[in-house]
Amino acid sequence: MDFVETTLNSKKIFTGKILSLRVDEVKLPNGNISKREIVEHPGAVAIVAINENMEVLMVKQYRKPTESTLLEIPAGKLEKGETADICAQRELMEEVGFRALDMKFLAKFYTTPGFSNELLYLFLGQKLEKKSKKADDDENIQVEKIPFLEAVKMAYDGKFLDAKTIIGLTLAYHQIKEKI
């Protein structure tokens, strides 16, 4: 079965600081015509950062789209021309004030493929080295240290509502479980 949708025309509706919105008119494999609203995003990284005490460094911040304060692993948007591993180190320094001497790629995945092309690169950062924190002007975050196994249990118990945090903690656990 053919699943490909052919784009007949595309119209950019909005271009902002972190995303764009376009509407594509598409021809479906069965011949029907439909519209797709697509959020274009440059991609992002997220880091499960674990210190020498086996604590995961997390950020607590208010998220306007959900109208709630969430506890998440550090993350951020890829800048133009930036590689995922460079972005991961930058975001780790900006959000929690550390650099990972051991940074391992864990996975990449689409965050919400039903309406966005955002691809997220997930890393495990260990052997953390303290650096000066350089938070973005528009971020108000608090760093929290949670014992790694407790954070993993919280993920399995449904205590986190952020998908990248749940996926990150789960994959990190499977990566290092023999060492703990």
PDB file of C-alpha atoms in Angstrom, residues 4-154:
ATOM      1  CA  VAL A   4       2.792   8.948   0.339  1.00  0.00           C
ATOM      2  CA  GLU A   5       0.815  12.176   0.149  1.00  0.00           C
ATOM      3  CA  THR A   6       1.683  14.410  -2.815  1.00  0.00           C
ATOM      4  CA  THR A   7       1.936  18.136  -2.036  1.00  0.00           C
ATOM      5  CA  LEU A   8      -0.150  20.147  -4.500  1.00  0.00           C
ATOM      6  CA  ASN A   9       0.599  23.538  -2.958  1.00  0.00           C
ATOM      7  CA  SER A  10       2.041  24.943   0.232  1.00  0.00           C
ATOM      8  CA  LYS A  11       1.390  28.259   1.971  1.00  0.00           C
ATOM      9  CA  LYS A  12       3.480  29.723   4.802  1.00  0.00           C
ATOM     10  CA  ILE A  13       1.062  31.169   7.384  1.00  0.00           C
ATOM     11  CA  PHE A  14       3.434  32.321  10.133  1.00  0.00           C
ATOM     12  CA  THR A  15       7.162  32.576  10.766  1.00  0.00           C
ATOM     13  CA  GLY A  16       8.281  33.132  14.347  1.00  0.00           C
ATOM     14  CA  LYS A  17      11.407  32.952  16.464  1.00  0.00           C
ATOM     15  CA  ILE A  18      11.276  29.186  17.099  1.00  0.00           C
ATOM     16  CA  LEU A  19       8.800  27.790  14.581  1.00  0.00           C
ATOM     17  CA  SER A  20       6.896  28.343  11.368  1.00  0.00           C
ATOM     18  CA  LEU A  21       3.420  27.239  10.364  1.00  0.00           C
ATOM     19  CA  ARG A  22       2.440  26.214   6.867  1.00  0.00           C
ATOM     20  CA  VAL A  23      -0.642  24.670   5.319  1.00  0.00           C
ATOM     21  CA  ASP A  24      -0.134  22.095   2.583  1.00  0.00           C
ATOM     22  CA  GLU A  25      -2.830  20.939   0.197  1.00  0.00           C
ATOM     23  CA  VAL A  26      -2.140  17.266  -0.484  1.00  0.00           C
ATOM     24  CA  LYS A  27      -3.396  14.511  -2.721  1.00  0.00           C
ATOM     25  CA  LEU A  28      -3.916  11.301  -0.778  1.00  0.00           C
ATOM     26  CA  PRO A  29      -3.036   7.879  -2.230  1.00  0.00           C
ATOM     27  CA  ASN A  30      -6.773   7.227  -2.763  1.00  0.00           C
ATOM     28  CA  GLY A  31      -7.046  10.403  -4.871  1.00  0.00           C
ATOM     29  CA  ASN A  32      -8.827  12.556  -2.277  1.00  0.00           C
ATOM     30  CA  ILE A  33      -7.580  16.083  -1.573  1.00  0.00           C
ATOM     31  CA  SER A  34      -6.898  17.219   1.999  1.00  0.00           C
ATOM     32  CA  LYS A  35      -5.099  19.938   3.961  1.00  0.00           C
ATOM     33  CA  ARG A  36      -2.245  19.459   6.435  1.00  0.00           C
ATOM     34  CA  GLU A  37      -1.311  22.096   9.023  1.00  0.00           C
ATOM     35  CA  ILE A  38       2.411  21.670   9.665  1.00  0.00           C
ATOM     36  CA  VAL A  39       4.591  23.211  12.355  1.00  0.00           C
ATOM     37  CA  GLU A  40       8.152  23.536  11.042  1.00  0.00           C
ATOM     38  CA  HIS A  41      10.828  23.379  13.753  1.00  0.00           C
ATOM     39  CA  PRO A  42      14.638  23.380  13.384  1.00  0.00           C
ATOM     40  CA  GLY A  43      15.038  20.444  15.777  1.00  0.00           C
ATOM     41  CA  ALA A  44      16.157  20.179  19.370  1.00  0.00           C
ATOM     42  CA  VAL A  45      18.292  18.262  21.837  1.00  0.00           C
ATOM     43  CA  ALA A  46      17.661  16.896  25.314  1.00  0.00           C
ATOM     44  CA  ILE A  47      20.204  15.638  27.816  1.00  0.00           C
ATOM     45  CA  VAL A  48      19.935  13.178  30.699  1.00  0.00           C
ATOM     46  CA  ALA A  49      22.775  14.635  32.791  1.00  0.00           C
ATOM     47  CA  ILE A  50      23.939  12.405  35.645  1.00  0.00           C
ATOM     48  CA  ASN A  51      26.521  13.605  38.171  1.00  0.00           C
ATOM     49  CA  GLU A  52      29.083  11.596  40.178  1.00  0.00           C
ATOM     50  CA  ASN A  53      26.496  11.077  42.960  1.00  0.00           C
ATOM     51  CA  MET A  54      24.129   9.386  40.474  1.00  0.00           C
ATOM     52  CA  GLU A  55      21.750  12.345  40.557  1.00  0.00           C
ATOM     53  CA  VAL A  56      20.037  13.532  37.414  1.00  0.00           C
ATOM     54  CA  LEU A  57      20.092  17.297  36.854  1.00  0.00           C
ATOM     55  CA  MET A  58      16.643  18.531  35.944  1.00  0.00           C
ATOM     56  CA  VAL A  59      15.062  21.896  35.301  1.00  0.00           C
ATOM     57  CA  LYS A  60      11.798  23.127  36.749  1.00  0.00           C
ATOM     58  CA  GLN A  61      10.113  25.772  34.634  1.00  0.00           C
ATOM     59  CA  TYR A  62       6.736  27.194  33.766  1.00  0.00           C
ATOM     60  CA  ARG A  63       5.486  26.132  30.344  1.00  0.00           C
ATOM     61  CA  LYS A  64       2.944  28.579  28.957  1.00  0.00           C
ATOM     62  CA  PRO A  65       1.380  26.159  26.414  1.00  0.00           C
ATOM     63  CA  THR A  66       0.405  23.771  29.237  1.00  0.00           C
ATOM     64  CA  GLU A  67      -0.220  26.531  31.814  1.00  0.00           C
ATOM     65  CA  SER A  68       1.809  24.477  34.290  1.00  0.00           C
ATOM     66  CA  THR A  69       5.222  24.110  35.889  1.00  0.00           C
ATOM     67  CA  LEU A  70       7.052  21.032  34.643  1.00  0.00           C
ATOM     68  CA  LEU A  71      10.146  19.168  35.779  1.00  0.00           C
ATOM     69  CA  GLU A  72      12.182  18.195  32.716  1.00  0.00           C
ATOM     70  CA  ILE A  73      15.612  17.136  31.564  1.00  0.00           C
ATOM     71  CA  PRO A  74      17.654  20.017  30.071  1.00  0.00           C
ATOM     72  CA  ALA A  75      16.786  20.676  26.437  1.00  0.00           C
ATOM     73  CA  GLY A  76      16.843  23.312  23.761  1.00  0.00           C
ATOM     74  CA  LYS A  77      16.532  24.263  20.123  1.00  0.00           C
ATOM     75  CA  LEU A  78      19.201  23.626  17.511  1.00  0.00           C
ATOM     76  CA  GLU A  79      20.651  26.848  16.142  1.00  0.00           C
ATOM     77  CA  LYS A  80      21.232  27.233  12.397  1.00  0.00           C
ATOM     78  CA  GLY A  81      24.301  25.241  11.327  1.00  0.00           C
ATOM     79  CA  GLU A  82      24.786  23.744  14.798  1.00  0.00           C
ATOM     80  CA  THR A  83      25.352  20.002  15.248  1.00  0.00           C
ATOM     81  CA  ALA A  84      23.305  18.119  17.824  1.00  0.00           C
ATOM     82  CA  ASP A  85      26.304  17.274  20.032  1.00  0.00           C
ATOM     83  CA  ILE A  86      27.492  20.907  20.139  1.00  0.00           C
ATOM     84  CA  CYS A  87      23.938  22.041  20.909  1.00  0.00           C
ATOM     85  CA  ALA A  88      23.672  19.476  23.726  1.00  0.00           C
ATOM     86  CA  GLN A  89      26.804  20.850  25.428  1.00  0.00           C
ATOM     87  CA  ARG A  90      25.600  24.453  24.967  1.00  0.00           C
ATOM     88  CA  GLU A  91      22.162  23.729  26.393  1.00  0.00           C
ATOM     89  CA  LEU A  92      23.647  21.834  29.341  1.00  0.00           C
ATOM     90  CA  MET A  93      25.814  24.856  30.200  1.00  0.00           C
ATOM     91  CA  GLU A  94      22.976  27.347  29.682  1.00  0.00           C
ATOM     92  CA  GLU A  95      20.385  25.469  31.706  1.00  0.00           C
ATOM     93  CA  VAL A  96      22.285  23.723  34.507  1.00  0.00           C
ATOM     94  CA  GLY A  97      25.818  25.174  34.406  1.00  0.00           C
ATOM     95  CA  PHE A  98      27.677  21.951  33.586  1.00  0.00           C
ATOM     96  CA  ARG A  99      29.606  20.429  30.710  1.00  0.00           C
ATOM     97  CA  ALA A 100      29.608  16.657  30.101  1.00  0.00           C
ATOM     98  CA  LEU A 101      33.053  15.157  29.571  1.00  0.00           C
ATOM     99  CA  ASP A 102      31.261  11.972  28.488  1.00  0.00           C
ATOM    100  CA  MET A 103      28.346  12.699  26.129  1.00  0.00           C
ATOM    101  CA  LYS A 104      26.684   9.722  24.423  1.00  0.00           C
ATOM    102  CA  PHE A 105      24.005   9.850  21.756  1.00  0.00           C
ATOM    103  CA  LEU A 106      20.989   7.758  22.818  1.00  0.00           C
ATOM    104  CA  ALA A 107      18.307   8.254  20.166  1.00  0.00           C
ATOM    105  CA  LYS A 108      16.525  10.621  17.834  1.00  0.00           C
ATOM    106  CA  PHE A 109      12.789  10.827  17.365  1.00  0.00           C
ATOM    107  CA  TYR A 110      10.006  13.044  16.062  1.00  0.00           C
ATOM    108  CA  THR A 111       8.272  14.759  18.972  1.00  0.00           C
ATOM    109  CA  THR A 112       4.801  15.055  17.410  1.00  0.00           C
ATOM    110  CA  PRO A 113       4.844  13.740  13.817  1.00  0.00           C
ATOM    111  CA  GLY A 114       1.109  14.261  13.380  1.00  0.00           C
ATOM    112  CA  PHE A 115       1.638  17.999  12.913  1.00  0.00           C
ATOM    113  CA  SER A 116       5.339  18.863  13.311  1.00  0.00           C
ATOM    114  CA  ASN A 117       8.672  17.972  11.715  1.00  0.00           C
ATOM    115  CA  GLU A 118      10.599  18.598  14.968  1.00  0.00           C
ATOM    116  CA  LEU A 119      13.338  15.980  15.380  1.00  0.00           C
ATOM    117  CA  LEU A 120      14.777  15.646  18.881  1.00  0.00           C
ATOM    118  CA  TYR A 121      18.272  14.272  19.560  1.00  0.00           C
ATOM    119  CA  LEU A 122      18.612  12.643  22.968  1.00  0.00           C
ATOM    120  CA  PHE A 123      21.926  12.368  24.843  1.00  0.00           C
ATOM    121  CA  LEU A 124      23.279  10.883  28.062  1.00  0.00           C
ATOM    122  CA  GLY A 125      25.764  13.230  29.728  1.00  0.00           C
ATOM    123  CA  GLN A 126      28.103  11.962  32.438  1.00  0.00           C
ATOM    124  CA  LYS A 127      31.375  13.018  34.080  1.00  0.00           C
ATOM    125  CA  LEU A 128      29.966  16.489  34.598  1.00  0.00           C
ATOM    126  CA  GLU A 129      32.266  19.468  34.990  1.00  0.00           C
ATOM    127  CA  LYS A 130      30.986  22.687  36.611  1.00  0.00           C
ATOM    128  CA  LYS A 131      30.862  25.689  34.295  1.00  0.00           C
ATOM    129  CA  SER A 132      29.255  29.081  34.608  1.00  0.00           C
ATOM    130  CA  LYS A 133      25.529  29.089  33.882  1.00  0.00           C
ATOM    131  CA  LYS A 134      24.490  31.296  30.959  1.00  0.00           C
ATOM    132  CA  ALA A 135      20.702  31.173  30.979  1.00  0.00           C
ATOM    133  CA  ASP A 136      18.754  32.681  28.105  1.00  0.00           C
ATOM    134  CA  ASP A 137      17.132  36.051  28.811  1.00  0.00           C
ATOM    135  CA  ASP A 138      13.641  34.622  28.331  1.00  0.00           C
ATOM    136  CA  GLU A 139      14.069  31.588  30.616  1.00  0.00           C
ATOM    137  CA  ASN A 140      13.216  31.370  34.302  1.00  0.00           C
ATOM    138  CA  ILE A 141      14.383  27.956  35.464  1.00  0.00           C
ATOM    139  CA  GLN A 142      15.349  26.235  38.692  1.00  0.00           C
ATOM    140  CA  VAL A 143      17.852  23.358  38.690  1.00  0.00           C
ATOM    141  CA  GLU A 144      16.966  20.305  40.768  1.00  0.00           C
ATOM    142  CA  LYS A 145      19.036  17.214  41.514  1.00  0.00           C
ATOM    143  CA  ILE A 146      17.092  13.983  41.883  1.00  0.00           C
ATOM    144  CA  PRO A 147      18.615  10.562  42.590  1.00  0.00           C
ATOM    145  CA  PHE A 148      18.702   8.852  39.191  1.00  0.00           C
ATOM    146  CA  LEU A 149      16.841   5.683  40.202  1.00  0.00           C
ATOM    147  CA  GLU A 150      14.181   7.783  41.938  1.00  0.00           C
ATOM    148  CA  ALA A 151      13.727   9.829  38.744  1.00  0.00           C
ATOM    149  CA  VAL A 152      13.423   6.629  36.689  1.00  0.00           C
ATOM    150  CA  LYS A 153      10.776   5.342  39.114  1.00  0.00           C
ATOM    151  CA  MET A 154       8.963   8.683  38.840  1.00  0.00           C
TER     152      MET A 154
END
